[in-house]
Structure formats: C-alpha cells, structure tokens
Coordinates of C-alpha atoms in Angstrom, one line a residue:
Chain A
M1 CA 303.6 125.0 88.7
A2 CA 302.2 125.9 92.2
M3 CA 304.0 128.9 91.9
A4 CA 302.7 129.6 88.4
M5 CA 299.5 129.1 89.7
A6 CA 300.1 131.4 93.1
T7 CA 301.2 133.9 90.5
A8 CA 298.0 133.9 88.4
K9 CA 295.9 134.2 91.1
L10 CA 298.1 136.9 92.2
V11 CA 297.5 138.7 88.7
L12 CA 293.8 138.4 89.1
L13 CA 293.8 139.8 92.7
M14 CA 295.8 142.3 91.3
V15 CA 293.2 143.2 89.0
L16 CA 290.2 142.7 91.5
V17 CA 292.2 145.7 93.7
A18 CA 293.0 147.6 90.8
G19 CA 290.0 147.9 89.3
S20 CA 289.8 149.3 85.6
S21 CA 293.4 149.8 85.6
C22 CA 293.4 149.3 81.8
G23 CA 289.9 150.6 80.5
G24 CA 288.4 153.5 79.7
S25 CA 286.9 155.7 82.2
A26 CA 283.5 155.6 80.5
W27 CA 283.6 151.5 80.8
R28 CA 283.5 148.9 83.4
G29 CA 287.0 147.7 84.5
P30 CA 287.2 144.1 85.8
L31 CA 286.2 145.1 89.4
S32 CA 282.7 146.5 88.5
L33 CA 282.5 143.7 86.3
L34 CA 283.0 141.2 89.2
R35 CA 280.1 143.0 91.3
T36 CA 277.6 143.0 88.3
L37 CA 278.0 139.0 88.4
P38 CA 274.5 137.8 87.7
T39 CA 274.4 135.2 90.8
T40 CA 274.8 135.3 94.3
T41 CA 276.3 132.3 94.3
A42 CA 279.0 133.2 91.8
A43 CA 279.6 136.6 93.5
Q44 CA 280.1 134.4 97.1
S45 CA 282.4 132.1 95.3
V46 CA 284.7 134.8 93.5
E47 CA 284.6 136.5 97.4
A48 CA 286.0 133.3 98.6
A49 CA 288.7 133.2 95.8
A50 CA 289.6 136.5 96.7
E51 CA 290.2 135.5 100.2
R52 CA 292.3 132.6 98.9
L53 CA 294.3 134.9 96.9
K54 CA 295.0 137.0 99.5
E55 CA 296.7 134.0 101.1
D56 CA 298.5 132.9 97.8
L57 CA 299.6 136.4 97.6
S58 CA 300.9 136.7 100.8
S59 CA 303.4 133.1 100.4
A60 CA 304.1 134.4 97.0
A61 CA 305.4 137.7 98.2
S62 CA 307.5 135.8 100.5
S63 CA 309.2 133.9 98.0
A64 CA 312.3 135.6 96.5
S65 CA 312.0 133.8 93.3
A66 CA 308.8 135.0 92.9
S67 CA 309.8 138.7 91.8
S68 CA 310.7 137.7 88.1
S69 CA 307.6 135.9 87.2
L70 CA 305.7 138.1 89.2
I71 CA 306.7 141.0 87.0
H72 CA 306.6 139.3 84.2
A73 CA 303.0 138.6 84.9
L74 CA 302.2 141.9 85.7
R75 CA 303.3 143.4 82.8
P76 CA 300.3 143.9 80.8
L77 CA 298.9 145.7 83.7
M78 CA 301.7 148.4 83.1
G79 CA 301.2 149.5 80.0
S80 CA 298.9 152.4 78.6
A81 CA 295.5 151.8 77.9
G82 CA 296.1 153.2 74.2
D83 CA 298.6 150.5 73.5
L84 CA 297.5 149.0 70.2
G85 CA 300.6 146.3 70.4
L86 CA 302.4 148.9 67.6
R87 CA 305.9 147.9 68.8
A88 CA 308.3 145.3 67.4
G89 CA 307.1 145.2 64.0
V90 CA 304.2 143.0 64.3
P91 CA 300.9 144.8 64.3
C92 CA 299.3 143.0 67.2
D93 CA 295.6 144.9 66.6
S94 CA 295.8 143.6 63.2
W95 CA 297.3 140.3 63.9
R96 CA 294.0 140.0 66.2
L97 CA 292.1 140.9 63.6
A98 CA 293.2 138.5 61.5
V99 CA 292.7 135.7 64.1
E100 CA 289.1 136.9 64.6
T101 CA 287.8 137.2 61.1
Y102 CA 289.6 133.7 60.2
N103 CA 292.2 134.8 57.8
K104 CA 294.8 133.8 59.8
R105 CA 294.4 129.9 60.3
D106 CA 296.6 127.2 61.7
W107 CA 298.6 129.5 63.8
T108 CA 300.4 127.8 67.1
T109 CA 301.4 130.7 69.2
V110 CA 300.7 134.3 69.6
P111 CA 303.7 136.5 68.2
G112 CA 306.0 137.1 71.2
S113 CA 306.0 140.9 70.7
C114 CA 302.1 140.7 71.3
E115 CA 302.2 139.1 74.7
G116 CA 301.8 142.7 76.5
Y117 CA 299.1 143.4 73.7
V118 CA 296.9 140.5 74.1
G119 CA 297.6 140.8 78.1
H120 CA 296.0 144.1 78.1
Y121 CA 293.5 142.9 75.9
M122 CA 292.3 140.2 78.0
L123 CA 292.6 141.8 81.2
G124 CA 291.6 145.0 80.3
G125 CA 287.9 146.2 79.5
H126 CA 288.6 145.1 75.7
Y127 CA 287.9 141.2 75.8
R128 CA 284.7 142.0 78.0
R129 CA 283.6 144.7 75.8
D130 CA 283.8 143.0 72.7
S131 CA 282.2 139.9 74.1
R132 CA 279.3 141.9 75.6
V133 CA 278.5 143.2 71.7
V134 CA 278.5 139.8 70.5
V135 CA 276.0 138.2 73.4
D136 CA 273.9 141.4 72.7
E137 CA 273.5 140.3 69.0
A138 CA 272.6 136.6 70.2
I139 CA 270.1 138.0 72.3
A140 CA 268.5 140.1 70.0
Y141 CA 268.8 137.3 67.3
A142 CA 267.3 134.7 70.0
E143 CA 264.5 137.3 71.5
G144 CA 263.4 137.5 67.9
L145 CA 262.8 134.2 67.1
K146 CA 259.4 132.5 66.7
L147 CA 259.7 129.6 68.8
A148 CA 258.0 126.1 68.2
G149 CA 257.4 125.8 71.9
N150 CA 257.7 122.2 71.6
G151 CA 261.1 122.0 73.5
K152 CA 263.2 120.8 70.5
E153 CA 264.8 124.1 70.1
V154 CA 268.5 124.3 71.2
W155 CA 271.8 126.4 71.5
V156 CA 275.0 124.9 71.4
F157 CA 277.6 126.5 73.8
D158 CA 281.3 125.6 73.5
I159 CA 283.1 125.4 77.0
D160 CA 286.6 127.0 77.0
E161 CA 286.7 130.6 76.3
T162 CA 283.1 130.5 75.5
S163 CA 281.4 129.2 79.0
L164 CA 284.2 129.2 81.5
S165 CA 287.7 131.4 81.1
N166 CA 291.0 129.8 81.2
L167 CA 292.4 133.2 81.7
P168 CA 293.9 132.4 85.2
Y169 CA 296.3 129.4 83.2
Y170 CA 297.2 132.1 80.5
A171 CA 298.0 134.8 82.5
T172 CA 301.2 132.8 83.7
H173 CA 301.8 131.0 80.3
G174 CA 302.6 134.1 78.3
F175 CA 299.2 135.0 77.1
G176 CA 299.2 132.5 74.1
T177 CA 303.0 133.1 73.1
K178 CA 304.3 129.9 74.5
P179 CA 303.6 126.3 72.9
Y180 CA 300.6 124.6 74.2
N181 CA 301.6 122.2 77.1
A182 CA 298.9 119.7 77.7
T183 CA 300.2 118.5 81.2
S184 CA 300.1 121.8 82.6
F185 CA 296.8 122.7 81.2
N186 CA 295.1 119.9 82.1
E187 CA 296.3 119.9 85.8
Y188 CA 294.5 123.4 85.5
V189 CA 291.1 121.9 84.0
L190 CA 291.2 119.0 86.9
E191 CA 291.4 122.0 89.5
G192 CA 288.0 122.8 88.4
S193 CA 288.6 126.6 89.2
A194 CA 288.1 128.2 85.7
P195 CA 285.8 131.7 86.4
V196 CA 282.7 132.2 84.3
L197 CA 282.3 134.3 81.4
P198 CA 279.9 136.6 82.2
E199 CA 278.4 137.7 79.1
S200 CA 278.0 134.3 78.1
Q201 CA 276.1 133.4 81.1
R202 CA 273.9 136.1 80.6
L203 CA 272.9 134.6 77.3
F204 CA 272.8 130.9 78.9
K205 CA 270.1 132.3 81.5
K206 CA 268.6 134.6 78.7
L207 CA 268.2 131.2 76.6
I208 CA 266.5 129.2 79.2
S209 CA 263.8 132.1 80.0
L210 CA 262.9 132.1 76.3
G211 CA 262.3 128.0 76.3
I212 CA 265.8 127.4 74.3
K213 CA 267.6 124.4 75.7
P214 CA 271.4 124.9 75.9
V215 CA 273.8 122.3 75.0
F216 CA 277.5 122.4 76.0
L217 CA 279.7 120.5 73.1
T218 CA 283.4 120.4 74.1
G219 CA 286.7 119.4 73.1
R220 CA 287.1 118.6 76.6
T221 CA 287.1 114.4 76.8
E222 CA 284.9 112.4 78.3
D223 CA 287.2 111.4 81.6
Q224 CA 287.0 115.5 82.3
R225 CA 283.0 115.1 82.9
A226 CA 283.0 115.1 86.6
I227 CA 284.9 118.1 87.2
T228 CA 284.0 120.2 84.3
V229 CA 280.3 119.6 85.7
T230 CA 281.5 120.7 89.0
N231 CA 283.4 123.6 87.3
L232 CA 280.2 124.8 85.5
R233 CA 277.9 124.5 88.8
R234 CA 280.5 126.3 90.8
Q235 CA 280.4 129.2 88.4
G236 CA 276.7 129.6 88.1
Y237 CA 275.5 127.3 85.3
S238 CA 272.7 125.0 85.6
G239 CA 269.6 123.8 83.8
W240 CA 271.5 122.5 80.2
M241 CA 270.0 120.2 78.4
D242 CA 273.2 118.0 77.6
L243 CA 276.9 118.1 78.0
L244 CA 278.5 116.2 75.1
L245 CA 282.4 115.7 75.6
K246 CA 284.7 114.2 73.5
P247 CA 285.6 110.4 73.7
V248 CA 288.9 109.8 74.8
G249 CA 291.3 108.8 72.4
L250 CA 289.1 110.0 69.3
K251 CA 291.2 110.9 66.2
A252 CA 289.1 113.8 64.4
T253 CA 289.4 117.3 64.0
A254 CA 287.3 119.7 65.9
I255 CA 285.3 120.6 62.9
A256 CA 284.4 116.9 62.3
Y257 CA 284.0 116.0 65.8
K258 CA 281.7 119.1 66.3
S259 CA 279.9 119.1 63.4
G260 CA 278.9 115.4 63.7
E261 CA 277.7 116.0 67.3
R262 CA 275.4 118.8 66.1
Q263 CA 274.4 116.4 63.3
K264 CA 273.2 113.7 66.0
L265 CA 271.4 116.5 67.3
Q266 CA 269.8 117.2 64.5
D267 CA 268.7 113.4 63.6
A268 CA 267.5 113.0 67.4
G269 CA 265.1 115.9 66.2
Y270 CA 266.4 118.9 67.9
V271 CA 266.6 122.4 65.7
I272 CA 269.9 124.1 66.8
V273 CA 268.6 127.5 66.4
G274 CA 272.2 129.1 67.8
N275 CA 275.7 128.1 68.0
I276 CA 278.3 130.1 70.2
G277 CA 282.0 129.2 70.4
D278 CA 285.7 131.3 70.5
Q279 CA 286.7 129.2 67.8
W280 CA 285.8 128.9 64.2
S281 CA 286.3 125.3 64.5
D282 CA 283.1 125.5 66.7
I283 CA 280.9 127.4 64.3
L284 CA 282.0 125.9 60.9
G285 CA 281.1 122.4 59.5
A286 CA 277.3 121.4 58.6
P287 CA 275.1 121.5 60.4
E288 CA 276.3 124.9 61.8
G289 CA 273.1 125.7 63.5
A290 CA 270.8 128.5 62.1
R291 CA 272.8 131.2 63.2
T292 CA 276.6 131.4 64.6
F293 CA 278.2 133.8 67.1
K294 CA 282.1 133.8 67.3
L295 CA 283.5 135.4 70.6
P296 CA 286.4 136.7 70.9
D297 CA 290.1 134.7 71.4
P298 CA 293.5 135.9 71.0
L299 CA 294.9 133.1 72.9
Y300 CA 294.8 129.9 71.0
Y301 CA 293.8 128.3 67.8
I302 CA 292.2 124.8 67.3
G303 CA 291.4 123.8 64.0
Chain B
M1 CA 277.1 167.3 44.8
A2 CA 279.7 169.3 43.1
M3 CA 280.4 170.9 46.6
A4 CA 280.1 167.5 48.4
M5 CA 283.0 166.2 45.9
A6 CA 285.1 169.2 46.6
T7 CA 284.8 168.7 50.3
A8 CA 285.9 164.9 50.0
K9 CA 288.8 166.0 47.8
L10 CA 289.9 168.5 50.5
V11 CA 289.8 166.0 53.0
L12 CA 292.0 163.6 50.8
L13 CA 294.1 166.8 50.3
M14 CA 294.5 167.2 53.9
V15 CA 295.6 163.4 54.4
L16 CA 298.1 163.9 51.6
V17 CA 299.5 167.2 53.5
A18 CA 299.4 165.7 56.9
G19 CA 300.8 162.5 56.4
S20 CA 300.4 160.1 59.1
S21 CA 298.1 162.5 61.2
C22 CA 296.3 159.6 63.1
G23 CA 298.5 156.6 62.8
G24 CA 301.2 155.6 65.6
S25 CA 304.6 157.1 64.7
A26 CA 306.3 153.8 63.8
W27 CA 303.8 153.2 61.1
R28 CA 303.3 154.6 57.5
G29 CA 300.8 157.5 57.0
P30 CA 298.7 158.1 54.1
L31 CA 301.2 160.2 52.7
S32 CA 304.3 157.4 52.8
L33 CA 301.7 155.1 51.8
L34 CA 301.0 156.8 48.7
R35 CA 304.8 157.2 48.0
T36 CA 305.0 153.2 48.2
L37 CA 302.4 152.8 45.6
P38 CA 303.2 150.0 43.2
T39 CA 303.4 151.5 39.9
T40 CA 304.5 154.8 38.3
T41 CA 301.2 155.1 36.4
A42 CA 299.4 155.0 39.6
A43 CA 302.2 157.4 41.3
Q44 CA 301.7 159.7 38.6
S45 CA 297.5 159.9 38.7
V46 CA 297.8 160.1 42.1
E47 CA 300.1 163.7 41.7
A48 CA 298.2 164.8 39.2
A49 CA 295.0 164.0 41.4
A50 CA 296.7 166.0 44.1
E51 CA 297.2 169.3 41.8
R52 CA 293.6 169.0 41.1
L53 CA 292.5 168.9 45.0
K54 CA 294.6 171.9 45.3
E55 CA 292.3 173.9 43.0
D56 CA 289.0 172.4 44.2
L57 CA 290.8 173.5 47.8
S58 CA 291.1 177.3 46.5
S59 CA 287.6 177.2 45.1
A60 CA 286.3 175.4 48.0
A61 CA 287.7 178.0 50.7
S62 CA 286.4 180.8 48.6
S63 CA 282.8 179.7 49.3
A64 CA 281.5 180.5 52.5
S65 CA 279.2 177.8 52.8
A66 CA 282.0 175.4 53.0
S67 CA 283.1 175.8 56.1
S68 CA 280.4 173.7 58.0
S69 CA 280.7 170.7 55.8
L70 CA 284.5 171.0 55.6
I71 CA 284.7 170.9 59.6
H72 CA 282.1 167.9 59.7
A73 CA 284.5 166.1 57.0
L74 CA 287.3 167.0 58.7
R75 CA 286.0 166.1 62.1
P76 CA 287.8 162.6 62.3
L77 CA 291.4 163.7 61.5
M78 CA 291.2 166.2 64.8
G79 CA 290.6 163.8 67.6
S80 CA 293.2 161.6 69.0
A81 CA 295.1 158.4 67.6
G82 CA 293.9 156.6 70.7
D83 CA 290.4 157.1 70.2
L84 CA 288.8 153.9 70.4
G85 CA 285.1 155.1 70.0
L86 CA 284.1 154.7 73.4
R87 CA 282.0 158.0 73.5
A88 CA 278.0 158.0 73.7
G89 CA 277.2 154.5 74.7
V90 CA 278.3 152.4 71.5
P91 CA 281.5 151.0 71.8
C92 CA 282.7 151.5 68.2
D93 CA 285.8 149.0 68.4
S94 CA 283.6 146.2 69.5
W95 CA 281.1 147.2 67.0
R96 CA 283.7 147.1 64.0
L97 CA 284.8 143.7 65.4
A98 CA 281.0 142.2 65.5
V99 CA 280.8 143.4 62.0
E100 CA 284.2 141.9 60.8
T101 CA 283.4 138.9 62.3
Y102 CA 280.0 138.6 60.9
N103 CA 278.5 138.6 64.4
K104 CA 276.6 141.8 63.4
R105 CA 274.7 140.9 60.2
D106 CA 272.1 143.0 58.2
W107 CA 272.9 146.3 59.4
T108 CA 272.0 149.4 57.5
T109 CA 274.2 152.4 58.9
V110 CA 277.0 152.9 61.0
P111 CA 275.8 154.0 64.5
G112 CA 275.9 157.9 64.4
S113 CA 278.1 158.1 67.4
C114 CA 280.8 156.3 65.4
E115 CA 281.1 158.4 62.9
G116 CA 284.2 159.8 64.0
Y117 CA 285.8 156.9 65.0
V118 CA 285.2 155.1 61.6
G119 CA 286.6 157.9 59.9
H120 CA 289.9 157.8 62.0
Y121 CA 289.9 154.1 61.3
M122 CA 289.4 154.7 57.5
L123 CA 292.0 157.7 57.2
G124 CA 294.4 156.7 59.7
G125 CA 296.8 154.0 59.3
H126 CA 294.5 151.3 61.0
Y127 CA 292.5 150.1 58.1
R128 CA 295.5 150.1 56.0
R129 CA 297.6 148.4 58.6
D130 CA 294.3 145.5 58.8
S131 CA 294.6 145.1 55.0
R132 CA 298.1 144.6 55.1
V133 CA 298.0 141.7 57.5
V134 CA 295.2 140.2 55.7
V135 CA 297.0 140.2 51.9
D136 CA 300.1 138.9 53.8
E137 CA 298.3 136.0 54.8
A138 CA 296.9 135.6 51.3
I139 CA 300.2 135.8 49.6
A140 CA 301.7 133.4 52.2
Y141 CA 298.9 131.2 51.2
A142 CA 299.2 131.7 47.4
E143 CA 303.0 131.1 47.2
G144 CA 302.7 127.7 49.2
L145 CA 300.3 126.3 46.8
K146 CA 301.5 123.6 44.4
L147 CA 300.0 125.0 40.8
A148 CA 299.0 122.7 38.3
G149 CA 300.7 125.0 35.8
N150 CA 297.8 124.3 33.5
G151 CA 296.3 127.9 33.3
K152 CA 293.1 126.8 35.1
E153 CA 294.0 128.5 38.6
V154 CA 291.8 131.6 39.2
W155 CA 291.2 134.1 42.3
V156 CA 288.3 135.7 42.6
F157 CA 288.7 139.6 43.4
D158 CA 285.6 141.8 44.8
I159 CA 286.0 145.4 43.1
D160 CA 284.5 148.0 45.9
E161 CA 286.2 148.3 48.9
T162 CA 288.5 145.5 47.8
S163 CA 290.4 146.5 44.6
L164 CA 289.0 149.9 44.4
S165 CA 288.4 152.3 47.4
N166 CA 285.2 154.9 47.6
L167 CA 286.4 156.4 50.6
P168 CA 286.4 159.6 48.7
Y169 CA 282.3 159.1 48.6
Y170 CA 282.2 157.9 52.2
A171 CA 284.2 160.4 53.6
T172 CA 281.6 163.0 52.6
H173 CA 278.6 161.1 53.2
G174 CA 279.2 160.3 57.0
F175 CA 281.3 157.2 57.0
G176 CA 278.6 155.1 56.5
T177 CA 276.3 156.8 59.2
K178 CA 273.9 157.9 56.4
P179 CA 271.4 155.5 54.5
Y180 CA 272.5 154.3 51.0
N181 CA 271.8 156.8 48.2
A182 CA 272.3 154.9 45.2
T183 CA 271.8 157.8 42.9
S184 CA 274.8 159.8 44.3
F185 CA 276.6 156.8 44.6
N186 CA 276.2 156.1 41.3
E187 CA 277.1 159.3 40.2
Y188 CA 280.4 158.8 42.3
V189 CA 281.0 155.4 40.4
L190 CA 280.7 157.0 36.9
E191 CA 283.2 159.3 37.9
G192 CA 285.9 156.3 37.5
S193 CA 288.1 158.3 40.0
A194 CA 288.0 155.4 42.7
P195 CA 291.5 155.2 43.9
V196 CA 293.4 151.9 44.1
L197 CA 293.4 149.8 47.1
P198 CA 297.5 149.1 47.7
E199 CA 297.3 146.0 49.5
S200 CA 294.9 144.5 47.3
Q201 CA 296.7 145.5 44.3
R202 CA 299.9 144.1 45.5
L203 CA 298.1 140.5 46.3
F204 CA 296.6 141.0 42.1
K205 CA 300.2 141.3 40.9
K206 CA 301.6 138.7 43.0
L207 CA 299.2 135.9 41.8
I208 CA 299.9 137.1 38.0
S209 CA 303.3 136.6 38.7
L210 CA 302.6 133.2 40.3
G211 CA 300.7 132.4 37.2
I212 CA 297.4 132.4 39.1
K213 CA 294.7 134.2 37.2
P214 CA 292.5 137.4 38.6
V215 CA 289.1 137.2 38.0
F216 CA 286.8 140.2 39.2
L217 CA 283.3 139.6 40.4
T218 CA 281.3 142.6 41.4
G219 CA 277.9 143.7 42.4
R220 CA 278.3 146.5 39.7
T221 CA 276.2 146.0 36.8
E222 CA 276.8 145.7 33.3
D223 CA 276.2 148.8 32.4
Q224 CA 278.7 150.0 34.6
R225 CA 281.7 148.0 32.4
A226 CA 283.3 150.6 30.6
I227 CA 283.8 153.2 33.4
T228 CA 284.9 150.1 35.7
V229 CA 287.1 148.9 33.3
T230 CA 288.5 152.6 32.7
N231 CA 288.6 153.2 36.6
L232 CA 290.6 149.8 37.1
R233 CA 293.1 150.9 34.3
R234 CA 293.5 154.1 35.6
Q235 CA 294.5 152.6 38.9
G236 CA 297.1 150.4 37.5
Y237 CA 295.2 146.8 37.0
S238 CA 296.0 145.1 33.8
G239 CA 296.1 141.2 33.3
W240 CA 292.7 140.2 34.6
M241 CA 291.4 137.1 33.2
D242 CA 287.7 138.3 33.2
L243 CA 285.5 140.9 34.7
L244 CA 282.2 139.6 35.7
L245 CA 279.2 142.2 36.4
K246 CA 275.9 141.6 37.3
P247 CA 273.3 141.7 34.9
V248 CA 270.9 144.8 35.1
G249 CA 267.8 144.0 36.7
L250 CA 269.0 140.8 38.2
K251 CA 266.9 139.8 41.3
A252 CA 269.2 138.1 43.5
T253 CA 271.4 138.1 46.8
A254 CA 274.6 138.9 46.7
I255 CA 275.4 135.1 48.0
A256 CA 273.3 133.5 45.4
Y257 CA 274.9 135.8 42.5
K258 CA 278.3 135.5 43.4
S259 CA 278.2 131.9 44.2
G260 CA 276.6 131.1 40.9
E261 CA 279.2 133.0 38.9
R262 CA 281.8 131.0 40.7
Q263 CA 280.1 127.6 40.2
K264 CA 280.1 128.7 36.1
L265 CA 283.8 129.2 36.8
Q266 CA 284.3 125.7 37.9
D267 CA 282.0 124.1 35.8
A268 CA 284.2 126.2 33.0
G269 CA 287.3 123.6 34.1
Y270 CA 288.5 126.6 36.5
V271 CA 289.8 126.2 40.1
I272 CA 289.3 128.7 42.4
V273 CA 292.1 128.5 44.8
G274 CA 291.4 132.3 46.4
N275 CA 288.6 134.5 46.9
I276 CA 288.8 137.9 48.3
G277 CA 286.5 140.7 49.1
D278 CA 285.2 143.1 51.9
Q279 CA 282.0 141.7 52.6
W280 CA 280.9 138.0 54.0
S281 CA 278.5 138.0 51.0
D282 CA 281.8 137.7 48.7
I283 CA 283.3 134.9 50.3
L284 CA 280.3 132.7 51.5
G285 CA 278.2 130.3 49.5
A286 CA 279.5 127.3 47.7
P287 CA 281.9 127.0 45.8
E288 CA 283.4 129.7 48.1
G289 CA 287.0 129.1 47.0
A290 CA 289.6 126.9 48.3
R291 CA 290.7 129.8 50.7
T292 CA 288.9 133.0 51.2
F293 CA 290.3 136.3 52.4
K294 CA 287.6 138.6 54.3
L295 CA 289.3 142.6 54.0
P296 CA 288.0 145.1 56.6
D297 CA 284.8 147.2 55.3
P298 CA 283.2 149.0 58.8
L299 CA 281.5 151.4 55.9
Y300 CA 278.3 149.6 54.7
Y301 CA 276.7 145.9 54.6
I302 CA 275.8 144.1 51.8
G303 CA 273.4 140.6 52.4

C-alpha cells in the first residue's frame, strides 16, 4: 500500500514536471492548471506536496520492485494525445459518453482495454476542459438568478470527484478497471490528501460571493467527518453552510439517501437553487434542486 | 435551395466514395456502414440514391457558382481525424459533452467555430459509434426484461435524429451553426428522403422480435403524417403499433406534449418499457418510461 501510494505520488509528480504532456498545445496542461490555483494556501500546499513527492520519488526509484508498477502507472502518459481508445474492440470514447449520459448504468469497472484511455482522459487536459465547460454553465446560471437575498438559497455539492479528487488513488488502481476495494480506498480517504478540483472550487467561491450558500452532501460516512473537514480546508474550501455525511451503517441507495437529505433542507426552508455532482445518483431523485450539473467521472459508478 | 440540396447530396456521395475518411482504421467508415444496412430494401434505395447523387454531382460540377459552397460543405471532411475541435477558443468536444449530459440547455445554435468539429463528428465514424453503444445497451436491457407477453409492452421512439436522419439537410446548413429555418427544413421533410439511422433500426427490429411494440412519438405535425409514413417505409421501418404526431397549432413544450402522450399510452393499459430519443425533452417528464436512452445529437436543441 505504501508502495502504491508512492507510485501514485510519482505519477502526479511526473504530471507536474511534464506539464501538458497529453493536452493540445492551445490548452492548459496540468502544470499550468496548478499554477492557476485560486488560493495562495492551496498553491503553497501543492508546492509542499511536490517536495514530498520528490522524496517519495527517490525512495521509489531505489526500490527494484517499483519498476513494473511504475511503468504500469505511467502508461497513460506515454500514448498519443489523439488516442480515442479505439483499440481492442471497446470504443472507449463511446463507452465514456454512454456513462456520462446515463445510458450505461450499474457498471462495476471500466473495461480493461480502456485503462489507457481513461488515464489519458483524467491526466491530460480533457477532464479539466470538460469540467470547465460544466462550471462555466453553472456560473452563468447562478449569475442569472434573481435571488431573494434572505440567506435561504443553497447549492448542493457532492465531495468525491466533485469538490475533491481521488485521482491519486485511482491512478495506482487501474483507473477504475479494478473492482472497488473499500479497505484501500478508505485508507486513502483517511490521509486527507485528496487534491482540490479547481473548477468546482471556482464555482464554490463564486456562489459564496453571490450570496448562495454551499452545502456539502456526500456518501462519505459520519466517522470520516474530521478528516473530510481537514482535507477540504487544506484544499482551500471554507464558508460552507453545512456538511452532511451519511450515518454509519445506513442502508439506503445513494439516490434515496441524498434526495432525503435535500428534502430535509427544503423542509427547513431552504431553496436548493443548484446541485452539482459527478454521479447521476447525486442529481436524480426529487427534490433534485432547481438546476443540476453533472461533472465528468469515468472512474466509477455509484447507483 | 435546389443547389443546396445538390451540394448536400454531393457531400453524401463523397462520403460514399471516400469510405472511412475520418474514422480510425479499425472502425467502420460510412461506406462499410451502408454495406451492413439490415434490409435489402434499404440497401437498394441507398444504391438508387447513390445513382441520383452521381447525376446531381455532374450538374453541380457544371455550375461555376457551386465551387464555394461545395468547398464549404466539404470542409469537415478535410481536417484530421484527431481534430477535437480545440481551435478558436471553444473546446468543441467539451461543448458537445455538455450538450449530451444536459449541462448545456436552451442553446440555439452550435458555436460557429465548431462547425468543422460537428461535421467531422457526424460524417465520420464517431456519431455512428456513439449511437451503436447506446443501442447495445438498449438491446441488452430489452433482452433482460421479463415480459408479460400480453402485447401491452411498448417502446417509444422519437423520429428525427432517432429513427431518421436529417443530416443531408444539416450538412448544407452549417451543421447547426445557423439559426433554425422552418421553411427550408419543412421543404426537406416533405421530400421524404431522410435516411435511416441504422443503429436505431437495429433496436426497432430487435424489439419487434422480442414482442415489444414500437410507438413513434414525434414533434412532427399531423399534416406531415403521409410523408412521414412514406419516409419511414422507404427506409425499412414497418410493424410499428402507432405513430403519434403533434396536432397542428398545439402550443406546448416538447416535454409537456410528449409526456402527455406517454400518459395516454399508460392510461390505455400499455406499459412503456423503454423510450429512446436524441433530445432530453424526448425522455424527461413523467411517465418517462421504465428506462430511457439518449442518442447523440450535437446539431440542435429542442426544449
């Protein structure tokens, strides 16, 4: 596990160093994206993380057993930018579209032949670019709202793959091609090191400036509250109205749990003007919110 | 208008001749797609159309004024297959994803800088490939249903950009970059020449073989019934249970009209096991149908 995490950090470091290795020249690569991080705090923590990554890199390089998993983890960075995932029978770009449009449901893992495609998508500029367009729409919508100005207008944010990214985990776990492992994933969550998704944070800050209150609503459980708050603050989030976590042991689908929580918000007099998540289960189920936004996520499915 | 249609047919002929000019080598180009058309009737009508296109080609070529619009119409075929539409500031692939995921709503035209991108997408193998994955999911779902076998199970099909394609029209009208022109579009519809969308027809025939009855539900108006039936039959459709067209002059949104018609089906004792369309307004609004499928359409938006 320690080795896996070191490799994950190595991948991120390679991205930091390589800049826009996968993206088109006109678009910002990961390096320039990090440079545009909105807060000094976040930028500083990225720099500190980069320092730690360098240390991890030297220790990883000194380990002979690191080589194969290292090559494995870096594979998505090696192919061509124009790779649309057309190898091996599965049209990965069409698979991803089917996932994003909710045509494909109840899937458990990314097709094995699409690991490279998904890796490219996530690590190159494509994921960021797709997220940016969603957030641009969300901000245009929010700016167009006529607000009552009574402090009752809220916007629901999911956390994982919406506010924070678990890409460092998934980059060393086959980019979603391997079955979900609750143990190792929870270990990762408890590190509190998940990086910010900058586009979502841009929306978060814009909403606060408009007087719309962000509410986090997550499938993370109540026992993860402290580390979740720590992680969010480390990544530059502040000023949320509430953080709603799932009771430990609650048996409910994500749709049932999340729509129930949204109903409680409404019952308490709040108006959910917007709702953003990476899963369809974040945004389906009445009351959905006046307008919903679906961020990309080709890594996993939560029903 | 006659010139425009000749150019449209010319574009299609170029596609016929060029085969997979835009797609990846491992994927079927338009030529091989046409070869795999499911019915002899449809294949024969395509061959006859190709003959007519050749005639149009000679007359178009003899007209000096044809050159500029010809080049314009062919432009999408000229670029590279890897073109992700990243020129001129608008990330066209992200724009398309935002449209397909319903993040972008109420848009009127495709961004001008995305004309080439959308043309590539529609004329190359990408649109077909994306449609195929949706239909594969729909068929897997239909095959997994436990049917009552009482003849009451139906599947709703939209027509335009679902069962029939208006690409010959849009290819000469800027691939959605120009405002909707009801007059010229209706002229095109009244030709009754819209080609089949082969993936949707594959689903249509599979459903009939399973005992699920297709019902067409379209925003086309009642006065277009005869030409619509003619067009559907010419393109190999037969055996539908009903064809529901909008009353002339009805003032209703697509969602209100279509969900109202689905409600009538339910009230008459039918069970809508599936619903497929290219617009979100085809598949939103209770009763939606037990499962909905969204086909790609980057050409236009109907709210």
